[in-house]
Amino acid sequence: MNLNDKKKKYTPAKKPAKRMVTKTQSAPRGEIEEYLYMLPVEVRVEDLLPVIEAPEEKKDVWHELDLMEIRLTHEGLIFENFMDCFESKSDRAFLEKNGVKKVYAFSYDSLDKAEAAKAVRDIHAVFGGFIASDTKDLQPVYQPEEFG
């Protein structure tokens, strides 16, 4: 008997799995929407943050920048101090005429509009104010109950 005769031929029970090539799927994204929140009182983001109903672990604040983020389903709702951008005479006249003491730019993913609108209404319930479009003439203007 030959040694080669004793060797059994190895046959795997299963074929090796084929390598799967998949495309990386990214989370759905909408359009980034941007508005201005006009407040009738002097505040900072640390004043706004506690009135927004969201878990604390979803809230971030950068005190030095007067900026906050609330993490929503798809992206963050970001509030950023925008007062320094109202420098012109016409800008100052608009603020004075409308009793605006503080302006925040805010933005969010359009897929998160319902969550963002809820946060804006939370702020409005405590501090008042209105929403202006981030356009040259600040039009259209919305009340928070119309927003979202």
mmCIF file of the C-alpha atoms, coordinates in Angstrom:
data_MODEL
# 
_entry.id   MODEL 
# 
loop_
_atom_site.group_PDB 
_atom_site.id 
_atom_site.type_symbol 
_atom_site.label_atom_id 
_atom_site.label_alt_id 
_atom_site.label_comp_id 
_atom_site.label_asym_id 
_atom_site.label_entity_id 
_atom_site.label_seq_id 
_atom_site.pdbx_PDB_ins_code 
_atom_site.Cartn_x 
_atom_site.Cartn_y 
_atom_site.Cartn_z 
_atom_site.occupancy 
_atom_site.B_iso_or_equiv 
_atom_site.pdbx_formal_charge 
_atom_site.auth_seq_id 
_atom_site.auth_comp_id 
_atom_site.auth_asym_id 
_atom_site.auth_atom_id 
_atom_site.pdbx_PDB_model_num 
ATOM 1   C CA . MET A 1 1   ? 0.000   0.000   0.000  1.00 0.00 ? 1   MET A CA 1 
ATOM 2   C CA . ASN A 1 2   ? 1.239   3.359   -0.952 1.00 0.00 ? 2   ASN A CA 1 
ATOM 3   C CA . LEU A 1 3   ? 1.285   6.217   1.570  1.00 0.00 ? 3   LEU A CA 1 
ATOM 4   C CA . ASN A 1 4   ? -0.606  8.336   -0.889 1.00 0.00 ? 4   ASN A CA 1 
ATOM 5   C CA . ASP A 1 5   ? -3.382  5.775   -0.916 1.00 0.00 ? 5   ASP A CA 1 
ATOM 6   C CA . LYS A 1 6   ? -3.964  6.231   2.839  1.00 0.00 ? 6   LYS A CA 1 
ATOM 7   C CA . LYS A 1 7   ? -4.398  9.982   2.541  1.00 0.00 ? 7   LYS A CA 1 
ATOM 8   C CA . LYS A 1 8   ? -7.944  10.968  2.229  1.00 0.00 ? 8   LYS A CA 1 
ATOM 9   C CA . LYS A 1 9   ? -8.778  13.764  -0.004 1.00 0.00 ? 9   LYS A CA 1 
ATOM 10  C CA . TYR A 1 10  ? -9.923  16.764  2.045  1.00 0.00 ? 10  TYR A CA 1 
ATOM 11  C CA . THR A 1 11  ? -13.281 18.044  0.957  1.00 0.00 ? 11  THR A CA 1 
ATOM 12  C CA . PRO A 1 12  ? -14.729 20.896  2.938  1.00 0.00 ? 12  PRO A CA 1 
ATOM 13  C CA . ALA A 1 13  ? -18.263 20.413  4.157  1.00 0.00 ? 13  ALA A CA 1 
ATOM 14  C CA . LYS A 1 14  ? -19.185 23.953  3.134  1.00 0.00 ? 14  LYS A CA 1 
ATOM 15  C CA . LYS A 1 15  ? -17.908 26.273  0.529  1.00 0.00 ? 15  LYS A CA 1 
ATOM 16  C CA . PRO A 1 16  ? -16.259 29.363  1.948  1.00 0.00 ? 16  PRO A CA 1 
ATOM 17  C CA . ALA A 1 17  ? -18.555 32.358  2.077  1.00 0.00 ? 17  ALA A CA 1 
ATOM 18  C CA . LYS A 1 18  ? -18.141 34.775  -0.768 1.00 0.00 ? 18  LYS A CA 1 
ATOM 19  C CA . ARG A 1 19  ? -16.932 38.204  0.217  1.00 0.00 ? 19  ARG A CA 1 
ATOM 20  C CA . MET A 1 20  ? -19.805 40.590  0.350  1.00 0.00 ? 20  MET A CA 1 
ATOM 21  C CA . VAL A 1 21  ? -19.196 44.004  -1.038 1.00 0.00 ? 21  VAL A CA 1 
ATOM 22  C CA . THR A 1 22  ? -21.700 46.575  0.148  1.00 0.00 ? 22  THR A CA 1 
ATOM 23  C CA . LYS A 1 23  ? -21.949 50.274  -0.300 1.00 0.00 ? 23  LYS A CA 1 
ATOM 24  C CA . THR A 1 24  ? -21.676 52.326  2.832  1.00 0.00 ? 24  THR A CA 1 
ATOM 25  C CA . GLN A 1 25  ? -25.094 53.702  3.605  1.00 0.00 ? 25  GLN A CA 1 
ATOM 26  C CA . SER A 1 26  ? -25.284 57.117  5.117  1.00 0.00 ? 26  SER A CA 1 
ATOM 27  C CA . ALA A 1 27  ? -28.093 58.376  7.265  1.00 0.00 ? 27  ALA A CA 1 
ATOM 28  C CA . PRO A 1 28  ? -30.848 60.205  5.411  1.00 0.00 ? 28  PRO A CA 1 
ATOM 29  C CA . ARG A 1 29  ? -30.270 63.932  5.135  1.00 0.00 ? 29  ARG A CA 1 
ATOM 30  C CA . GLY A 1 30  ? -32.630 66.749  4.358  1.00 0.00 ? 30  GLY A CA 1 
ATOM 31  C CA . GLU A 1 31  ? -31.846 70.367  3.642  1.00 0.00 ? 31  GLU A CA 1 
ATOM 32  C CA . ILE A 1 32  ? -30.331 72.583  6.323  1.00 0.00 ? 32  ILE A CA 1 
ATOM 33  C CA . GLU A 1 33  ? -32.866 75.218  7.310  1.00 0.00 ? 33  GLU A CA 1 
ATOM 34  C CA . GLU A 1 34  ? -31.725 78.505  8.857  1.00 0.00 ? 34  GLU A CA 1 
ATOM 35  C CA . TYR A 1 35  ? -33.713 81.168  10.691 1.00 0.00 ? 35  TYR A CA 1 
ATOM 36  C CA . LEU A 1 36  ? -33.227 83.973  13.184 1.00 0.00 ? 36  LEU A CA 1 
ATOM 37  C CA . TYR A 1 37  ? -34.842 83.928  16.615 1.00 0.00 ? 37  TYR A CA 1 
ATOM 38  C CA . MET A 1 38  ? -35.563 87.471  17.801 1.00 0.00 ? 38  MET A CA 1 
ATOM 39  C CA . LEU A 1 39  ? -35.908 87.745  21.575 1.00 0.00 ? 39  LEU A CA 1 
ATOM 40  C CA . PRO A 1 40  ? -37.331 90.695  23.538 1.00 0.00 ? 40  PRO A CA 1 
ATOM 41  C CA . VAL A 1 41  ? -34.946 90.026  26.459 1.00 0.00 ? 41  VAL A CA 1 
ATOM 42  C CA . GLU A 1 42  ? -31.185 89.851  26.987 1.00 0.00 ? 42  GLU A CA 1 
ATOM 43  C CA . VAL A 1 43  ? -30.324 86.174  27.403 1.00 0.00 ? 43  VAL A CA 1 
ATOM 44  C CA . ARG A 1 44  ? -27.496 83.741  26.834 1.00 0.00 ? 44  ARG A CA 1 
ATOM 45  C CA . VAL A 1 45  ? -27.738 80.137  25.658 1.00 0.00 ? 45  VAL A CA 1 
ATOM 46  C CA . GLU A 1 46  ? -27.348 78.878  29.215 1.00 0.00 ? 46  GLU A CA 1 
ATOM 47  C CA . ASP A 1 47  ? -30.681 80.628  29.914 1.00 0.00 ? 47  ASP A CA 1 
ATOM 48  C CA . LEU A 1 48  ? -32.369 78.972  26.920 1.00 0.00 ? 48  LEU A CA 1 
ATOM 49  C CA . LEU A 1 49  ? -31.013 75.465  27.383 1.00 0.00 ? 49  LEU A CA 1 
ATOM 50  C CA . PRO A 1 50  ? -32.949 74.486  30.546 1.00 0.00 ? 50  PRO A CA 1 
ATOM 51  C CA . VAL A 1 51  ? -36.356 75.318  29.034 1.00 0.00 ? 51  VAL A CA 1 
ATOM 52  C CA . ILE A 1 52  ? -35.895 72.946  26.082 1.00 0.00 ? 52  ILE A CA 1 
ATOM 53  C CA . GLU A 1 53  ? -37.381 69.538  26.811 1.00 0.00 ? 53  GLU A CA 1 
ATOM 54  C CA . ALA A 1 54  ? -34.601 67.150  25.828 1.00 0.00 ? 54  ALA A CA 1 
ATOM 55  C CA . PRO A 1 55  ? -32.388 64.723  27.721 1.00 0.00 ? 55  PRO A CA 1 
ATOM 56  C CA . GLU A 1 56  ? -29.334 66.426  29.235 1.00 0.00 ? 56  GLU A CA 1 
ATOM 57  C CA . GLU A 1 57  ? -26.977 64.107  27.345 1.00 0.00 ? 57  GLU A CA 1 
ATOM 58  C CA . LYS A 1 58  ? -28.336 65.561  24.084 1.00 0.00 ? 58  LYS A CA 1 
ATOM 59  C CA . LYS A 1 59  ? -27.533 69.145  25.092 1.00 0.00 ? 59  LYS A CA 1 
ATOM 60  C CA . ASP A 1 60  ? -24.192 70.876  24.600 1.00 0.00 ? 60  ASP A CA 1 
ATOM 61  C CA . VAL A 1 61  ? -23.238 74.470  25.305 1.00 0.00 ? 61  VAL A CA 1 
ATOM 62  C CA . TRP A 1 62  ? -20.166 76.538  24.488 1.00 0.00 ? 62  TRP A CA 1 
ATOM 63  C CA . HIS A 1 63  ? -20.393 79.427  26.953 1.00 0.00 ? 63  HIS A CA 1 
ATOM 64  C CA . GLU A 1 64  ? -17.585 81.494  25.431 1.00 0.00 ? 64  GLU A CA 1 
ATOM 65  C CA . LEU A 1 65  ? -19.270 81.443  22.018 1.00 0.00 ? 65  LEU A CA 1 
ATOM 66  C CA . ASP A 1 66  ? -22.830 81.816  23.332 1.00 0.00 ? 66  ASP A CA 1 
ATOM 67  C CA . LEU A 1 67  ? -23.687 78.727  21.258 1.00 0.00 ? 67  LEU A CA 1 
ATOM 68  C CA . MET A 1 68  ? -25.680 75.586  22.002 1.00 0.00 ? 68  MET A CA 1 
ATOM 69  C CA . GLU A 1 69  ? -26.588 72.365  20.233 1.00 0.00 ? 69  GLU A CA 1 
ATOM 70  C CA . ILE A 1 70  ? -29.442 69.977  20.880 1.00 0.00 ? 70  ILE A CA 1 
ATOM 71  C CA . ARG A 1 71  ? -28.873 66.648  19.154 1.00 0.00 ? 71  ARG A CA 1 
ATOM 72  C CA . LEU A 1 72  ? -32.007 65.656  17.243 1.00 0.00 ? 72  LEU A CA 1 
ATOM 73  C CA . THR A 1 73  ? -32.767 62.520  15.232 1.00 0.00 ? 73  THR A CA 1 
ATOM 74  C CA . HIS A 1 74  ? -30.722 63.408  12.114 1.00 0.00 ? 74  HIS A CA 1 
ATOM 75  C CA . GLU A 1 75  ? -28.599 66.430  12.995 1.00 0.00 ? 75  GLU A CA 1 
ATOM 76  C CA . GLY A 1 76  ? -28.284 69.047  15.694 1.00 0.00 ? 76  GLY A CA 1 
ATOM 77  C CA . LEU A 1 77  ? -30.388 72.103  16.368 1.00 0.00 ? 77  LEU A CA 1 
ATOM 78  C CA . ILE A 1 78  ? -27.798 74.844  16.730 1.00 0.00 ? 78  ILE A CA 1 
ATOM 79  C CA . PHE A 1 79  ? -28.412 78.256  18.309 1.00 0.00 ? 79  PHE A CA 1 
ATOM 80  C CA . GLU A 1 80  ? -25.634 80.807  17.815 1.00 0.00 ? 80  GLU A CA 1 
ATOM 81  C CA . ASN A 1 81  ? -25.404 84.409  19.033 1.00 0.00 ? 81  ASN A CA 1 
ATOM 82  C CA . PHE A 1 82  ? -26.026 86.608  15.989 1.00 0.00 ? 82  PHE A CA 1 
ATOM 83  C CA . MET A 1 83  ? -26.170 90.094  17.535 1.00 0.00 ? 83  MET A CA 1 
ATOM 84  C CA . ASP A 1 84  ? -22.815 91.151  16.086 1.00 0.00 ? 84  ASP A CA 1 
ATOM 85  C CA . CYS A 1 85  ? -24.184 90.646  12.574 1.00 0.00 ? 85  CYS A CA 1 
ATOM 86  C CA . PHE A 1 86  ? -26.758 93.407  13.083 1.00 0.00 ? 86  PHE A CA 1 
ATOM 87  C CA . GLU A 1 87  ? -24.379 96.321  12.583 1.00 0.00 ? 87  GLU A CA 1 
ATOM 88  C CA . SER A 1 88  ? -26.002 98.547  9.977  1.00 0.00 ? 88  SER A CA 1 
ATOM 89  C CA . LYS A 1 89  ? -28.244 101.459 10.768 1.00 0.00 ? 89  LYS A CA 1 
ATOM 90  C CA . SER A 1 90  ? -31.233 99.707  9.165  1.00 0.00 ? 90  SER A CA 1 
ATOM 91  C CA . ASP A 1 91  ? -30.530 96.520  11.158 1.00 0.00 ? 91  ASP A CA 1 
ATOM 92  C CA . ARG A 1 92  ? -30.409 98.472  14.412 1.00 0.00 ? 92  ARG A CA 1 
ATOM 93  C CA . ALA A 1 93  ? -33.612 100.312 13.462 1.00 0.00 ? 93  ALA A CA 1 
ATOM 94  C CA . PHE A 1 94  ? -35.354 96.962  12.850 1.00 0.00 ? 94  PHE A CA 1 
ATOM 95  C CA . LEU A 1 95  ? -34.250 95.654  16.253 1.00 0.00 ? 95  LEU A CA 1 
ATOM 96  C CA . GLU A 1 96  ? -35.376 98.804  18.032 1.00 0.00 ? 96  GLU A CA 1 
ATOM 97  C CA . LYS A 1 97  ? -38.726 99.013  16.206 1.00 0.00 ? 97  LYS A CA 1 
ATOM 98  C CA . ASN A 1 98  ? -39.510 95.385  17.083 1.00 0.00 ? 98  ASN A CA 1 
ATOM 99  C CA . GLY A 1 99  ? -38.223 95.466  20.664 1.00 0.00 ? 99  GLY A CA 1 
ATOM 100 C CA . VAL A 1 100 ? -35.482 92.914  19.964 1.00 0.00 ? 100 VAL A CA 1 
ATOM 101 C CA . LYS A 1 101 ? -32.724 92.668  22.589 1.00 0.00 ? 101 LYS A CA 1 
ATOM 102 C CA . LYS A 1 102 ? -31.062 89.436  21.427 1.00 0.00 ? 102 LYS A CA 1 
ATOM 103 C CA . VAL A 1 103 ? -30.783 87.578  18.113 1.00 0.00 ? 103 VAL A CA 1 
ATOM 104 C CA . TYR A 1 104 ? -29.815 83.947  17.650 1.00 0.00 ? 104 TYR A CA 1 
ATOM 105 C CA . ALA A 1 105 ? -29.280 82.264  14.311 1.00 0.00 ? 105 ALA A CA 1 
ATOM 106 C CA . PHE A 1 106 ? -30.566 78.712  14.456 1.00 0.00 ? 106 PHE A CA 1 
ATOM 107 C CA . SER A 1 107 ? -30.306 75.844  12.018 1.00 0.00 ? 107 SER A CA 1 
ATOM 108 C CA . TYR A 1 108 ? -31.374 72.222  11.750 1.00 0.00 ? 108 TYR A CA 1 
ATOM 109 C CA . ASP A 1 109 ? -31.885 69.437  9.218  1.00 0.00 ? 109 ASP A CA 1 
ATOM 110 C CA . SER A 1 110 ? -35.326 69.696  7.558  1.00 0.00 ? 110 SER A CA 1 
ATOM 111 C CA . LEU A 1 111 ? -35.970 66.051  8.505  1.00 0.00 ? 111 LEU A CA 1 
ATOM 112 C CA . ASP A 1 112 ? -35.892 67.231  12.148 1.00 0.00 ? 112 ASP A CA 1 
ATOM 113 C CA . LYS A 1 113 ? -38.367 70.098  11.653 1.00 0.00 ? 113 LYS A CA 1 
ATOM 114 C CA . ALA A 1 114 ? -40.967 68.805  14.139 1.00 0.00 ? 114 ALA A CA 1 
ATOM 115 C CA . GLU A 1 115 ? -38.334 68.372  16.882 1.00 0.00 ? 115 GLU A CA 1 
ATOM 116 C CA . ALA A 1 116 ? -36.767 71.770  16.123 1.00 0.00 ? 116 ALA A CA 1 
ATOM 117 C CA . ALA A 1 117 ? -40.173 73.480  16.136 1.00 0.00 ? 117 ALA A CA 1 
ATOM 118 C CA . LYS A 1 118 ? -40.922 71.945  19.545 1.00 0.00 ? 118 LYS A CA 1 
ATOM 119 C CA . ALA A 1 119 ? -37.666 73.351  20.972 1.00 0.00 ? 119 ALA A CA 1 
ATOM 120 C CA . VAL A 1 120 ? -38.439 76.793  19.507 1.00 0.00 ? 120 VAL A CA 1 
ATOM 121 C CA . ARG A 1 121 ? -41.916 76.714  21.062 1.00 0.00 ? 121 ARG A CA 1 
ATOM 122 C CA . ASP A 1 122 ? -40.357 75.697  24.417 1.00 0.00 ? 122 ASP A CA 1 
ATOM 123 C CA . ILE A 1 123 ? -38.156 78.814  24.280 1.00 0.00 ? 123 ILE A CA 1 
ATOM 124 C CA . HIS A 1 124 ? -41.042 81.023  23.174 1.00 0.00 ? 124 HIS A CA 1 
ATOM 125 C CA . ALA A 1 125 ? -43.243 79.858  26.050 1.00 0.00 ? 125 ALA A CA 1 
ATOM 126 C CA . VAL A 1 126 ? -40.713 81.277  28.527 1.00 0.00 ? 126 VAL A CA 1 
ATOM 127 C CA . PHE A 1 127 ? -39.026 84.184  26.711 1.00 0.00 ? 127 PHE A CA 1 
ATOM 128 C CA . GLY A 1 128 ? -41.396 85.281  23.915 1.00 0.00 ? 128 GLY A CA 1 
ATOM 129 C CA . GLY A 1 129 ? -40.057 86.644  20.656 1.00 0.00 ? 129 GLY A CA 1 
ATOM 130 C CA . PHE A 1 130 ? -40.516 85.736  17.009 1.00 0.00 ? 130 PHE A CA 1 
ATOM 131 C CA . ILE A 1 131 ? -38.739 84.046  14.106 1.00 0.00 ? 131 ILE A CA 1 
ATOM 132 C CA . ALA A 1 132 ? -37.411 85.887  11.077 1.00 0.00 ? 132 ALA A CA 1 
ATOM 133 C CA . SER A 1 133 ? -36.142 84.398  7.857  1.00 0.00 ? 133 SER A CA 1 
ATOM 134 C CA . ASP A 1 134 ? -32.403 84.535  7.351  1.00 0.00 ? 134 ASP A CA 1 
ATOM 135 C CA . THR A 1 135 ? -32.783 86.863  4.366  1.00 0.00 ? 135 THR A CA 1 
ATOM 136 C CA . LYS A 1 136 ? -31.716 90.435  3.641  1.00 0.00 ? 136 LYS A CA 1 
ATOM 137 C CA . ASP A 1 137 ? -35.156 91.856  4.532  1.00 0.00 ? 137 ASP A CA 1 
ATOM 138 C CA . LEU A 1 138 ? -35.774 89.255  7.320  1.00 0.00 ? 138 LEU A CA 1 
ATOM 139 C CA . GLN A 1 139 ? -39.062 88.257  5.658  1.00 0.00 ? 139 GLN A CA 1 
ATOM 140 C CA . PRO A 1 140 ? -41.204 86.325  6.173  1.00 0.00 ? 140 PRO A CA 1 
ATOM 141 C CA . VAL A 1 141 ? -41.600 86.600  9.930  1.00 0.00 ? 141 VAL A CA 1 
ATOM 142 C CA . TYR A 1 142 ? -43.231 83.793  11.927 1.00 0.00 ? 142 TYR A CA 1 
ATOM 143 C CA . GLN A 1 143 ? -44.672 83.349  15.358 1.00 0.00 ? 143 GLN A CA 1 
ATOM 144 C CA . PRO A 1 144 ? -43.435 80.088  16.912 1.00 0.00 ? 144 PRO A CA 1 
ATOM 145 C CA . GLU A 1 145 ? -46.930 78.547  16.818 1.00 0.00 ? 145 GLU A CA 1 
ATOM 146 C CA . GLU A 1 146 ? -46.870 79.013  13.005 1.00 0.00 ? 146 GLU A CA 1 
ATOM 147 C CA . PHE A 1 147 ? -43.425 77.487  12.775 1.00 0.00 ? 147 PHE A CA 1 
ATOM 148 C CA . GLY A 1 148 ? -43.181 73.795  12.017 1.00 0.00 ? 148 GLY A CA 1 
# 
